PDB file of C-alpha atoms and ligand atoms in Angstrom:
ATOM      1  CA  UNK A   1       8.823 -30.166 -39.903  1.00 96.00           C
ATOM      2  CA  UNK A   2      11.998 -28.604 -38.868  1.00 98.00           C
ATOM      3  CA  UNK A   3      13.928 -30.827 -36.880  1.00 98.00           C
ATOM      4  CA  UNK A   4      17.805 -30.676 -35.564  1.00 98.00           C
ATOM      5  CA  UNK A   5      19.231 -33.882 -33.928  1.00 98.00           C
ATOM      6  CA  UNK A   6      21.723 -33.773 -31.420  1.00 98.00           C
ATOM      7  CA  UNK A   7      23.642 -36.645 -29.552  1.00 98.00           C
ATOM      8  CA  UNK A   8      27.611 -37.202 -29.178  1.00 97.00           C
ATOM      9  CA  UNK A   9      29.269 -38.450 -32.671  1.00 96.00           C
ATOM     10  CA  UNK A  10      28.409 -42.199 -32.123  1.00 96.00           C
ATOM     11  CA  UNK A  11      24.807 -41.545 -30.420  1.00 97.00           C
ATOM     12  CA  UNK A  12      23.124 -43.013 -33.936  1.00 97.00           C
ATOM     13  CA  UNK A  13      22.038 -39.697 -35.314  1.00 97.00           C
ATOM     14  CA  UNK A  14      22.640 -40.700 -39.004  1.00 94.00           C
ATOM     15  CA  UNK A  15      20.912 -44.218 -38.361  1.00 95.00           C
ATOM     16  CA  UNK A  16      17.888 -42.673 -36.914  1.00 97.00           C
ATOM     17  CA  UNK A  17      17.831 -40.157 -39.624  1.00 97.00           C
ATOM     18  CA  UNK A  18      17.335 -42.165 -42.470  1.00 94.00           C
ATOM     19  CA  UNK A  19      14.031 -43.556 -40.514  1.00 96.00           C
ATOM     20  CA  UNK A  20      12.699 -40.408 -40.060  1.00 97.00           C
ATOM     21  CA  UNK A  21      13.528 -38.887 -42.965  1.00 97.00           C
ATOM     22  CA  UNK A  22      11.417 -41.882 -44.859  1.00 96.00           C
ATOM     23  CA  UNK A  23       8.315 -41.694 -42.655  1.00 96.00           C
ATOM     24  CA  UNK A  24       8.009 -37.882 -42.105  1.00 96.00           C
ATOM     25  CA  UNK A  25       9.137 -37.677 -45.665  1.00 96.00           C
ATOM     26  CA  UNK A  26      11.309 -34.515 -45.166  1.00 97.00           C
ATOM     27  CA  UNK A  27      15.342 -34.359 -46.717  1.00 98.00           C
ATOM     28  CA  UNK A  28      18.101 -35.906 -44.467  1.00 97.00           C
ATOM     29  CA  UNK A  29      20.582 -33.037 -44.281  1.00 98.00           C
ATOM     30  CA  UNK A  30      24.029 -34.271 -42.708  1.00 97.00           C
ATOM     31  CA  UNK A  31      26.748 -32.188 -43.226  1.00 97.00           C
ATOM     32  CA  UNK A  32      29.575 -34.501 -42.404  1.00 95.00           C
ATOM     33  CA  UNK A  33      27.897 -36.593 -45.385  1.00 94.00           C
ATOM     34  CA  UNK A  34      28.375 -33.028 -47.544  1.00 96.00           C
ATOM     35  CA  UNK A  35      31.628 -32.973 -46.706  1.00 96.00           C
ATOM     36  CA  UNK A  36      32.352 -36.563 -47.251  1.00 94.00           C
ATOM     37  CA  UNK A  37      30.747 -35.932 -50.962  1.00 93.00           C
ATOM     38  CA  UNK A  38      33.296 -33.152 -51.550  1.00 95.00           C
ATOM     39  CA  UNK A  39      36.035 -35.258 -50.022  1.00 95.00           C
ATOM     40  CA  UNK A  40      35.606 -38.029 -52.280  1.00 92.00           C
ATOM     41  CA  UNK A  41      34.911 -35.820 -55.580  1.00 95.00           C
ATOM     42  CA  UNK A  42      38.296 -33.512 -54.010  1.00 96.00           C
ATOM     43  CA  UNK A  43      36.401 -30.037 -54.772  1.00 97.00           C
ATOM     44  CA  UNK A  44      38.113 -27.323 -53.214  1.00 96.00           C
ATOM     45  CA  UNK A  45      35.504 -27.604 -50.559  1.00 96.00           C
ATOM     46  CA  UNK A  46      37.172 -31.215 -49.763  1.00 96.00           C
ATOM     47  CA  UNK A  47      40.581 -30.412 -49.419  1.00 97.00           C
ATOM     48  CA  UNK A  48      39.921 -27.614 -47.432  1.00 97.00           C
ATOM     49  CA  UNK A  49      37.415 -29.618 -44.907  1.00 97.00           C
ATOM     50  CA  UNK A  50      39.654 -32.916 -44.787  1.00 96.00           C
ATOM     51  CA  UNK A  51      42.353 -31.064 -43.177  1.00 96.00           C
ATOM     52  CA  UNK A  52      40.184 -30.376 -40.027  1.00 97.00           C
ATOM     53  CA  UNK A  53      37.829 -34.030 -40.268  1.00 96.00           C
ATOM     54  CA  UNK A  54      41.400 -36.081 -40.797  1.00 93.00           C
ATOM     55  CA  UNK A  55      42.164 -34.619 -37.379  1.00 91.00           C
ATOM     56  CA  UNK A  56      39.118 -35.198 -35.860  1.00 93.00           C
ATOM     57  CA  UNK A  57      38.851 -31.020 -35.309  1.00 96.00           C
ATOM     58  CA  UNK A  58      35.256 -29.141 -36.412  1.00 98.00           C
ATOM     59  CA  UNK A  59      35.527 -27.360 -39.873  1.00 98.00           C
ATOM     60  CA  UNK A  60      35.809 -24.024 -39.485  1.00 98.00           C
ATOM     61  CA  UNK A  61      32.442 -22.022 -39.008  1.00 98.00           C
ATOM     62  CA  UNK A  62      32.144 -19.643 -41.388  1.00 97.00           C
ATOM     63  CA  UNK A  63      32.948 -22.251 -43.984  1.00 97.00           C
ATOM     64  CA  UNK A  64      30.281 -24.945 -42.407  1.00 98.00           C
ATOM     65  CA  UNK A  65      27.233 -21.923 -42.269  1.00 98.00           C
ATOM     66  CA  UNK A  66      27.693 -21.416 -45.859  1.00 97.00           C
ATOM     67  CA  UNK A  67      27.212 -24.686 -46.553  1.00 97.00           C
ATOM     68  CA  UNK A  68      24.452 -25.034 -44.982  1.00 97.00           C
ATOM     69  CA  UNK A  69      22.645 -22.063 -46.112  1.00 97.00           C
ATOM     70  CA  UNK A  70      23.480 -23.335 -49.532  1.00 96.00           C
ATOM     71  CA  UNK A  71      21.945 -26.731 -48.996  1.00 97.00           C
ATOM     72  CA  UNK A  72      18.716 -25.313 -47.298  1.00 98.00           C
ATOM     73  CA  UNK A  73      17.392 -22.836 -49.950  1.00 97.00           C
ATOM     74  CA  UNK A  74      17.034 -26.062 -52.546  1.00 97.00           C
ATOM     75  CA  UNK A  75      13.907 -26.813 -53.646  1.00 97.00           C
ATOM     76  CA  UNK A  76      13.136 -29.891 -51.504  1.00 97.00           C
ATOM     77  CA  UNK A  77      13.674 -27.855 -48.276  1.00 97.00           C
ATOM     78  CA  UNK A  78      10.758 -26.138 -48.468  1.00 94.00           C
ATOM     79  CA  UNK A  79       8.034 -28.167 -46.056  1.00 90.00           C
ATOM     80  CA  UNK A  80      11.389 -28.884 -43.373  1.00 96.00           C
ATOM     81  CA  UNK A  81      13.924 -30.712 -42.832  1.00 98.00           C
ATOM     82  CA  UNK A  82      16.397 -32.872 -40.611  1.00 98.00           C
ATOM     83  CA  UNK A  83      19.489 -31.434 -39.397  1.00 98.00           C
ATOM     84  CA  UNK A  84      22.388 -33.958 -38.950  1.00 98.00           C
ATOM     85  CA  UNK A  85      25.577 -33.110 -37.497  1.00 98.00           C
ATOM     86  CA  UNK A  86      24.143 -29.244 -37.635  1.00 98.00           C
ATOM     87  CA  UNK A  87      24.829 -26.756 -35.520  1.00 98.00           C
ATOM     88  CA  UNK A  88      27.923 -28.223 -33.860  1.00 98.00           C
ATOM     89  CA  UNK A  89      28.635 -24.723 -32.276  1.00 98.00           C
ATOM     90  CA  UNK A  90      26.365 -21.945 -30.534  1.00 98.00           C
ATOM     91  CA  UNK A  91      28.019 -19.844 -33.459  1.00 98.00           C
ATOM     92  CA  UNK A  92      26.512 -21.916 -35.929  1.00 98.00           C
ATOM     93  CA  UNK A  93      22.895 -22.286 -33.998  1.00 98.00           C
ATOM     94  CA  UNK A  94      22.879 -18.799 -33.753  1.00 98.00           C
ATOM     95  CA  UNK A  95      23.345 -18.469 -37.979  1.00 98.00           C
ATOM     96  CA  UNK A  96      20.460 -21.078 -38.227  1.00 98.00           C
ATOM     97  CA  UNK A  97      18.218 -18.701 -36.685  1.00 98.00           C
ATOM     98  CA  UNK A  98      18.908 -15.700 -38.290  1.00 98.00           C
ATOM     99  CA  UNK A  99      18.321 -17.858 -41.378  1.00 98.00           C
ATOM    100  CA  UNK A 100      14.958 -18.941 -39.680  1.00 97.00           C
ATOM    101  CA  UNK A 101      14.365 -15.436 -38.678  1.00 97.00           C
ATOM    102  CA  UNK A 102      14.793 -13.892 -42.352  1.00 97.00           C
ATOM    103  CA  UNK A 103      12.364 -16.575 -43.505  1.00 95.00           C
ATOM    104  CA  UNK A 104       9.891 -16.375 -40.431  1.00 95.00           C
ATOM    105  CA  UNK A 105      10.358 -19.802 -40.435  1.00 96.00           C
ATOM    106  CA  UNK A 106      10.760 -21.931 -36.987  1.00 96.00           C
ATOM    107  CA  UNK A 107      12.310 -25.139 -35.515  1.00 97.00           C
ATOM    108  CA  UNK A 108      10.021 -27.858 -34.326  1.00 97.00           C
ATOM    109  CA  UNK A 109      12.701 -29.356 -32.108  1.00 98.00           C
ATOM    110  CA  UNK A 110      16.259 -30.134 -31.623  1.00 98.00           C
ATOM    111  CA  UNK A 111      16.127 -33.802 -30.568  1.00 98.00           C
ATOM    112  CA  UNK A 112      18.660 -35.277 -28.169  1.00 98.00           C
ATOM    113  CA  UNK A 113      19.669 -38.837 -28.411  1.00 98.00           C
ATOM    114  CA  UNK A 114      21.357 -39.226 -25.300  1.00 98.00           C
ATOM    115  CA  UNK A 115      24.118 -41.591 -24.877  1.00 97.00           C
ATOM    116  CA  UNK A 116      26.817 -41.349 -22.476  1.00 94.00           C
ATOM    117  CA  UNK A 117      30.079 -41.453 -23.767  1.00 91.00           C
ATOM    118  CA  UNK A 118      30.572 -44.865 -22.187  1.00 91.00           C
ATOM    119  CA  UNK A 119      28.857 -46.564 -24.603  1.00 94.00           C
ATOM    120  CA  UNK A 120      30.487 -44.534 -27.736  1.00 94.00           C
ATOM    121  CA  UNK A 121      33.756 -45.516 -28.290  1.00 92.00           C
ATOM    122  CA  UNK A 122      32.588 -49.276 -29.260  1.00 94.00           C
ATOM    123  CA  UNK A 123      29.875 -47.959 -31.200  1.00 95.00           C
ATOM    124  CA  UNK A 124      32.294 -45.533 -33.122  1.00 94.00           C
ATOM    125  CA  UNK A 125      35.274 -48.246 -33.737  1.00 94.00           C
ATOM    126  CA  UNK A 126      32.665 -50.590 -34.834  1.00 95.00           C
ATOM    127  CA  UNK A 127      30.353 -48.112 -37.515  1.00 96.00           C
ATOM    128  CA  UNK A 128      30.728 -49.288 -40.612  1.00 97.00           C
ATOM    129  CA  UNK A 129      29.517 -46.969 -43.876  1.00 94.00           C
ATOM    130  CA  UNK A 130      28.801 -46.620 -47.009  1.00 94.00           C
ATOM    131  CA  UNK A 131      30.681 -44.457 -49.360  1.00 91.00           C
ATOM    132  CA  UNK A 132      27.904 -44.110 -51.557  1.00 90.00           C
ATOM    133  CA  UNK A 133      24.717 -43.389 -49.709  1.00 88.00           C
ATOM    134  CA  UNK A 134      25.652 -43.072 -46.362  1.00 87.00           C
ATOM    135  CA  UNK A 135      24.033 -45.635 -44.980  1.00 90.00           C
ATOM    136  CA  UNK A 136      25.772 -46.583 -41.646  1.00 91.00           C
ATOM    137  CA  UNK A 137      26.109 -49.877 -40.152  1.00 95.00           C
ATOM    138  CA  UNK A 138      28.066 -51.483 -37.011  1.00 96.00           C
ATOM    139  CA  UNK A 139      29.815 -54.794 -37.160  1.00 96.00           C
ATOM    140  CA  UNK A 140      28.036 -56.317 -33.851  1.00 96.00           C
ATOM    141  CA  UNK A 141      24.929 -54.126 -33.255  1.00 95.00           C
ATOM    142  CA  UNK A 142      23.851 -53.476 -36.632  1.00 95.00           C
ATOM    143  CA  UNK A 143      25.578 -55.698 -39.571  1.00 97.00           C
ATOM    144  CA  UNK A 144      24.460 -55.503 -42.759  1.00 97.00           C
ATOM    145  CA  UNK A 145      22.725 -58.716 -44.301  1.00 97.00           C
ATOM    146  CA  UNK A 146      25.767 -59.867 -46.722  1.00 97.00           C
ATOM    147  CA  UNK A 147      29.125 -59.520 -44.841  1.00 95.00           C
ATOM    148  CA  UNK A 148      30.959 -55.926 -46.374  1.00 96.00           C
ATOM    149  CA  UNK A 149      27.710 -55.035 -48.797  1.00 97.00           C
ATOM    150  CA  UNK A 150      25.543 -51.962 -48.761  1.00 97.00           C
ATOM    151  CA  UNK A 151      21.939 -53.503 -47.771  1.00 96.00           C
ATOM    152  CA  UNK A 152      20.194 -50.101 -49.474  1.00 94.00           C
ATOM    153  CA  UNK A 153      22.489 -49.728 -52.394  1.00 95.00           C
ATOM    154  CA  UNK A 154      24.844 -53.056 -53.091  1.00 97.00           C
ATOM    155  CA  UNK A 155      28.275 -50.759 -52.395  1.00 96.00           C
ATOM    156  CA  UNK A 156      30.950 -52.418 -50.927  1.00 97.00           C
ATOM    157  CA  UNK A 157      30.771 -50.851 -47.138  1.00 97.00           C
ATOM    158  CA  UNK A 158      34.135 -48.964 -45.185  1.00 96.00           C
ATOM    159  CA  UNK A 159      35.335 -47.768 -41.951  1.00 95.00           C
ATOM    160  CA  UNK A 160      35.735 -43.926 -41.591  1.00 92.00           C
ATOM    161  CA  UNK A 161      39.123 -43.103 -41.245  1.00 90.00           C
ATOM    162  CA  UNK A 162      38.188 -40.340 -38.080  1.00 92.00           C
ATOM    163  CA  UNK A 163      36.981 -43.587 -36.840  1.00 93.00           C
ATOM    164  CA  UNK A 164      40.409 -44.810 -35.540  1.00 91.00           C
ATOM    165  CA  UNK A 165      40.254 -44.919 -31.558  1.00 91.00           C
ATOM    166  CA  UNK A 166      42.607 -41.752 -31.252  1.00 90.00           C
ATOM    167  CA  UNK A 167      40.095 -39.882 -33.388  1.00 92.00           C
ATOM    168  CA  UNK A 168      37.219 -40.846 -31.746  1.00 93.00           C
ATOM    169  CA  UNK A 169      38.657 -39.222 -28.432  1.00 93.00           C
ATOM    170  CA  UNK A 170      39.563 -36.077 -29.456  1.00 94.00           C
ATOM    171  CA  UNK A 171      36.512 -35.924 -31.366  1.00 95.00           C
ATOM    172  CA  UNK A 172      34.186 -36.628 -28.030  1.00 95.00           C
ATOM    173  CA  UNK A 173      36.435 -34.140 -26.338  1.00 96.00           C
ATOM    174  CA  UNK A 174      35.648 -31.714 -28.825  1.00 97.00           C
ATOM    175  CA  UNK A 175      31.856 -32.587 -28.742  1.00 97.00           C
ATOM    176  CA  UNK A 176      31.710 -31.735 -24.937  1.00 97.00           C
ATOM    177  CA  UNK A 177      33.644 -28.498 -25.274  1.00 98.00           C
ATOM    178  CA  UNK A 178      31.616 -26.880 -28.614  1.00 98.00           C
ATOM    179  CA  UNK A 179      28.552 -29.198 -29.260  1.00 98.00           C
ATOM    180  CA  UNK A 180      27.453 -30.073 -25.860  1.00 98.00           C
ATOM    181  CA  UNK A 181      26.550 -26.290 -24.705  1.00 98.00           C
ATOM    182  CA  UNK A 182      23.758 -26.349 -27.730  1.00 98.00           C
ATOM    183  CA  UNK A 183      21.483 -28.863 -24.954  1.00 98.00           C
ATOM    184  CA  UNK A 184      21.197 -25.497 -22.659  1.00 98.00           C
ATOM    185  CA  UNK A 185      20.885 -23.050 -25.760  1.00 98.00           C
ATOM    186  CA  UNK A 186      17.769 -25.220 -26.945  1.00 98.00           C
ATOM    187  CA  UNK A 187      16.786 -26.096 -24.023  1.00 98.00           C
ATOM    188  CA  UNK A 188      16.500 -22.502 -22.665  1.00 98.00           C
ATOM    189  CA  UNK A 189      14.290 -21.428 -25.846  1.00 97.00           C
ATOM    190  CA  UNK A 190      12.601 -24.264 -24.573  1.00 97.00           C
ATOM    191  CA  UNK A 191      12.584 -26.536 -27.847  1.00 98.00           C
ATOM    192  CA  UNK A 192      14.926 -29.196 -26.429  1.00 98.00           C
ATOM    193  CA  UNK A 193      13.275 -33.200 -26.420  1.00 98.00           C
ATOM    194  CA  UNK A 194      15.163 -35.966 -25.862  1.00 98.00           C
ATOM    195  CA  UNK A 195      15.285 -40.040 -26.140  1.00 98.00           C
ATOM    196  CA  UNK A 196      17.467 -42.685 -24.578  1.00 98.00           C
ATOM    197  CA  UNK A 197      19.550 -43.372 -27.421  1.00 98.00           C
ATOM    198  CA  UNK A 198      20.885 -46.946 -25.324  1.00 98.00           C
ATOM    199  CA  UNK A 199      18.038 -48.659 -26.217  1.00 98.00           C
ATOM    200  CA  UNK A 200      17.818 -50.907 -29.598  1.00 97.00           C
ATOM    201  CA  UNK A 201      18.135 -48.934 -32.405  1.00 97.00           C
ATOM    202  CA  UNK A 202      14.233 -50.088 -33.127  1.00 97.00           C
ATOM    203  CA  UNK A 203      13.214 -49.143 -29.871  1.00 98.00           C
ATOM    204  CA  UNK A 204      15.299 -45.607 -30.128  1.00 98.00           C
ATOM    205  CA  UNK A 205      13.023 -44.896 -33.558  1.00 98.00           C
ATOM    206  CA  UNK A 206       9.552 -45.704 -31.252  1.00 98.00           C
ATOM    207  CA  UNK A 207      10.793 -42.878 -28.728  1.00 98.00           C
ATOM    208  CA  UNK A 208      11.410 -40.898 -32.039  1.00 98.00           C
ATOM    209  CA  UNK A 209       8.458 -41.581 -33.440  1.00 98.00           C
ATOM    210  CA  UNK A 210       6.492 -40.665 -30.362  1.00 98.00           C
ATOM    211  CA  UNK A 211       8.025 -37.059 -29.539  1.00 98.00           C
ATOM    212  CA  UNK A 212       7.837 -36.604 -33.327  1.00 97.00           C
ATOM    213  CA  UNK A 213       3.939 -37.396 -33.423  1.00 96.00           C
ATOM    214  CA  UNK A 214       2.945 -35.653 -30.655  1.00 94.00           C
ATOM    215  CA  UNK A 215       4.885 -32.303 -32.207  1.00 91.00           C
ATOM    216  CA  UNK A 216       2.492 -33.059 -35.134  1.00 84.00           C
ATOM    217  CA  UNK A 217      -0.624 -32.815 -33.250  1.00 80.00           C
TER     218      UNK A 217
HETATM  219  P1  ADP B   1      26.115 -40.598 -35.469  1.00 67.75           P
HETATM  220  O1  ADP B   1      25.474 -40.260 -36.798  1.00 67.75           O
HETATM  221  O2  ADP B   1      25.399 -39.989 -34.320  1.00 67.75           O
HETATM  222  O3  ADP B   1      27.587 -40.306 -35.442  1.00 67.75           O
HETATM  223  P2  ADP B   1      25.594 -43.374 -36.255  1.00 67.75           P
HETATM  224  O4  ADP B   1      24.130 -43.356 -36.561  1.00 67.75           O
HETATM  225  O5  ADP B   1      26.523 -43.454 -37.404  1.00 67.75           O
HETATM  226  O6  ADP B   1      25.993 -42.160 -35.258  1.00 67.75           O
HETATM  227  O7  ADP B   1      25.829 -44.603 -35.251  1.00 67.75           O
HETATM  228  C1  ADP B   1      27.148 -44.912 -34.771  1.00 67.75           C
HETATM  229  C2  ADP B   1      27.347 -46.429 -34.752  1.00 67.75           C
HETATM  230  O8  ADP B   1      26.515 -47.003 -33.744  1.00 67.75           O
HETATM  231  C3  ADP B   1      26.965 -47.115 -36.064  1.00 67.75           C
HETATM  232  O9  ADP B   1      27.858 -48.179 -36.255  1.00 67.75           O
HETATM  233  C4  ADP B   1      25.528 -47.607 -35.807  1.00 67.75           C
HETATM  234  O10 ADP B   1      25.227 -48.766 -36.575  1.00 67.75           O
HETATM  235  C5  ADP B   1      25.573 -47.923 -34.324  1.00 67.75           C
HETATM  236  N1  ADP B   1      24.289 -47.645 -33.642  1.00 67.75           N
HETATM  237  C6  ADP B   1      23.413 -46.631 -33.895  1.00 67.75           C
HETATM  238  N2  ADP B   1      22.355 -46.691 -33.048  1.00 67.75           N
HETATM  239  C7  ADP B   1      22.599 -47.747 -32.220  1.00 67.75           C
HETATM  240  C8  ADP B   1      21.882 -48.340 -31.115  1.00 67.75           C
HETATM  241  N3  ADP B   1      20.719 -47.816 -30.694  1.00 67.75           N
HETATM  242  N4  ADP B   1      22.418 -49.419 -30.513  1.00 67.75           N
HETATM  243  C9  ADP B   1      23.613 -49.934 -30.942  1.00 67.75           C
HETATM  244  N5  ADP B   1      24.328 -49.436 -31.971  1.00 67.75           N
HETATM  245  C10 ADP B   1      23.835 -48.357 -32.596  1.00 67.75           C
HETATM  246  P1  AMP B   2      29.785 -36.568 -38.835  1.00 67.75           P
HETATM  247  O1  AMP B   2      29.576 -37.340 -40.081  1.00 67.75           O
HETATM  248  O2  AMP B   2      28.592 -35.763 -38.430  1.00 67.75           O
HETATM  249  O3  AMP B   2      30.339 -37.410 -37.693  1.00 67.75           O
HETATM  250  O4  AMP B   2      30.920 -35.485 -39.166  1.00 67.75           O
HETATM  251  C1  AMP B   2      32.231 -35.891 -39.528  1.00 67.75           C
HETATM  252  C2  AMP B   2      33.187 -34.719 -39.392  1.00 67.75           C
HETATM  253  O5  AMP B   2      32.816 -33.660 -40.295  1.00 67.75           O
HETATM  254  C3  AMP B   2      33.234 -34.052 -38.009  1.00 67.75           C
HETATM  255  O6  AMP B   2      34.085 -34.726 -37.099  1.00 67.75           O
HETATM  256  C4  AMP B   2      33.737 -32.663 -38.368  1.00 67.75           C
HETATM  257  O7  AMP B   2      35.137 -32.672 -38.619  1.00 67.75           O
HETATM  258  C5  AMP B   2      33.040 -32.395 -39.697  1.00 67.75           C
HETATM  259  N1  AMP B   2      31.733 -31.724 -39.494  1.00 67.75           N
HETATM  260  C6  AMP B   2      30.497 -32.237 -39.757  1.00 67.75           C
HETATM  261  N2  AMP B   2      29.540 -31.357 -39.446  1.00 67.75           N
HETATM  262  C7  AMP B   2      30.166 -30.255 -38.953  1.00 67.75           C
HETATM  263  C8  AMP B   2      29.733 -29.018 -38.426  1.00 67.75           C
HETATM  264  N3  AMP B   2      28.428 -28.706 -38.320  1.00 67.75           N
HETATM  265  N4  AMP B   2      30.678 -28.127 -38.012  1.00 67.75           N
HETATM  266  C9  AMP B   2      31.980 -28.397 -38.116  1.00 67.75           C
HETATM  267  N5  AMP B   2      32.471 -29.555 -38.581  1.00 67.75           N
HETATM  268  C10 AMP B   2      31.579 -30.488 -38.992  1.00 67.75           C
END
C-alpha cells in the first residue's frame, strides 16, 4: 500500500504511523524525522534544513523532493509505503506523482486526520519525543510508562524545540496557507479519506484500521 497522511502538525500523524506501519507492515517514511536525523548527525543536509525548522518555516522544496525521492527508491519501498509529513505543498504532491507516474505506480489514499486547530496547540506544547526512534509521546494524553524514558527504546525522551508556543503558531499558520490546499488536490482526484483524529488515540487507529481494510479488499 501507498498511503500519505495528512492532518495539521499536532493531528497525531507520527503516533498513528508507527501503528500502521507495524500491522500493514510497510516503512514509516517521515521526513521531519529525516531531517531531525541530519540535524542531530549536522550533515550539510542539517544545517541547511534547521535554519527553516528552527523558525517553524517549510524547508525549501526542491531540497525536501530530493529527499524524498532518495528515501523511496530503497529497497524496502518496494510493496508501499507511509508518507509522514509528505507533500506539505501542491509543489511537492505534484513531484510525488510524476515519481508515481515514471514508475506506473499509484497512491492508495492520502488519509486525513482531522483535528481542528483548537485542540492543537495543547497537544503540540505537550508532545514529548524521542531523539532516537521517534517515538512521540504527550505528557497528559499519552505519557510514557517511566516518567522521561523511551517505552520502545529506553532513551531518555525531549521536547522539540519548534515546539515552543510561538512556533507552534506560525507553524499552523503555515499549515493552512501551503499544506491545507493538498485536502482539495486529493480530494478532487478523488483519493481523499478521512478520520476524526479527536477521538482516543486507540479509537483514531480503529477508524484507521477500518478505511485501511476496506482499501485492501
Ligand atoms: P503529528 O505527527 O501529526 O505532528 P503527533 O503524532 O506527534 O502529531 O502527535 C502530537 C501530540 O499529540 C503528541 O504529543 C501525541 O502524543 C499527542 N496525540 C496524538 N494523537 C492523540 C489523540 N488522539 N489524542 C490526544 N493526544 C494525541
Ligand atoms: P514534522 O516532524 O513533520 O512536524 O516536521 C518538522 C519540521 O520539518 C516542519 O515544521 C518543517 O520545517 C520540516 N519539514 C518536514 N517535512 C517537510 C516537508 N515535506 N516540506 C517542508 N518542510 C518539512
Amino acid at each position: 500500500m501507498r498511503i500519505i497522511l495528512l492532518g495539521a502538525p499536532g493531528a497525531g500523524k507520527g503516533t498513528q504511523a508507527k501503528s500502521i506501519s507495524n500491522k500493514y507492515n510497510i516503512p514509516h517514511i517521515s521526513t521531519g524525522d529525516i531531517f531531525r536525523k541530519n540535524i542531530s548527525e549536522r550533515t550539510p543536509l542539517g544545517i541547511e534544513a534547521k535554519k527553516y525548522i528552527d523558525n517553524g518555516q517549510l524547508v525549501p522544496d526542491e531540497l525536501t523532493i530530493d529527499i524524498i525521492k532518495s528515501r523511496l527508491v530503497e529497497e524496502d519501498c518496494e510493496n508501499g509505503y507511509l508518507l509522514d509529513g509528505y507533500p506539505r505543498t501542491v509543489e511537492q504532491a505534484k513531484a510525488l506523482d510524476v515519481f508515481l507516474n515514471e514508475r506506473e505506480a499509484n497512491l492508495d489514499t492520502a488519509l486525513l486526520i482531522k483535528v481542528p486547530r483548537e485542540f492543537i496547540l495543547e497537544r503540540m506544547t505537550g508532545r514529548r519525543v524521542c531523539p532516537s526512534c521517534g517515538a512521540s509521546y504527550h505528557v497528559k494524553f499519552n505519557p510514557p510508562k517511566n516518567e522521561g524514558i523511551c517505552d520502545i527504546c529506553g532513551s531518555d525522551i525531549i521536547q522539540r524545540d519548534d515546539d515552543a508556543e510561538i512556533t507552534v503558531n506560525k507553524r499552523l499558520d503555515i499549515y493552512e496557507a501551503q499544506t491545507h490546499p493538498l485536502i482539495e488536490y486529493y480530494k478532487s482526484r478523488d483519493l481523499l479519506s478521512e478520520v476524526d483524529g479527536t477521538q482516543a488515540i486507540n479509537d483514531v487507529f480503529e477508524s484507521v484500521s477500518k478505511v485501511l481494510n476496506e482499501l485492501r479488499k
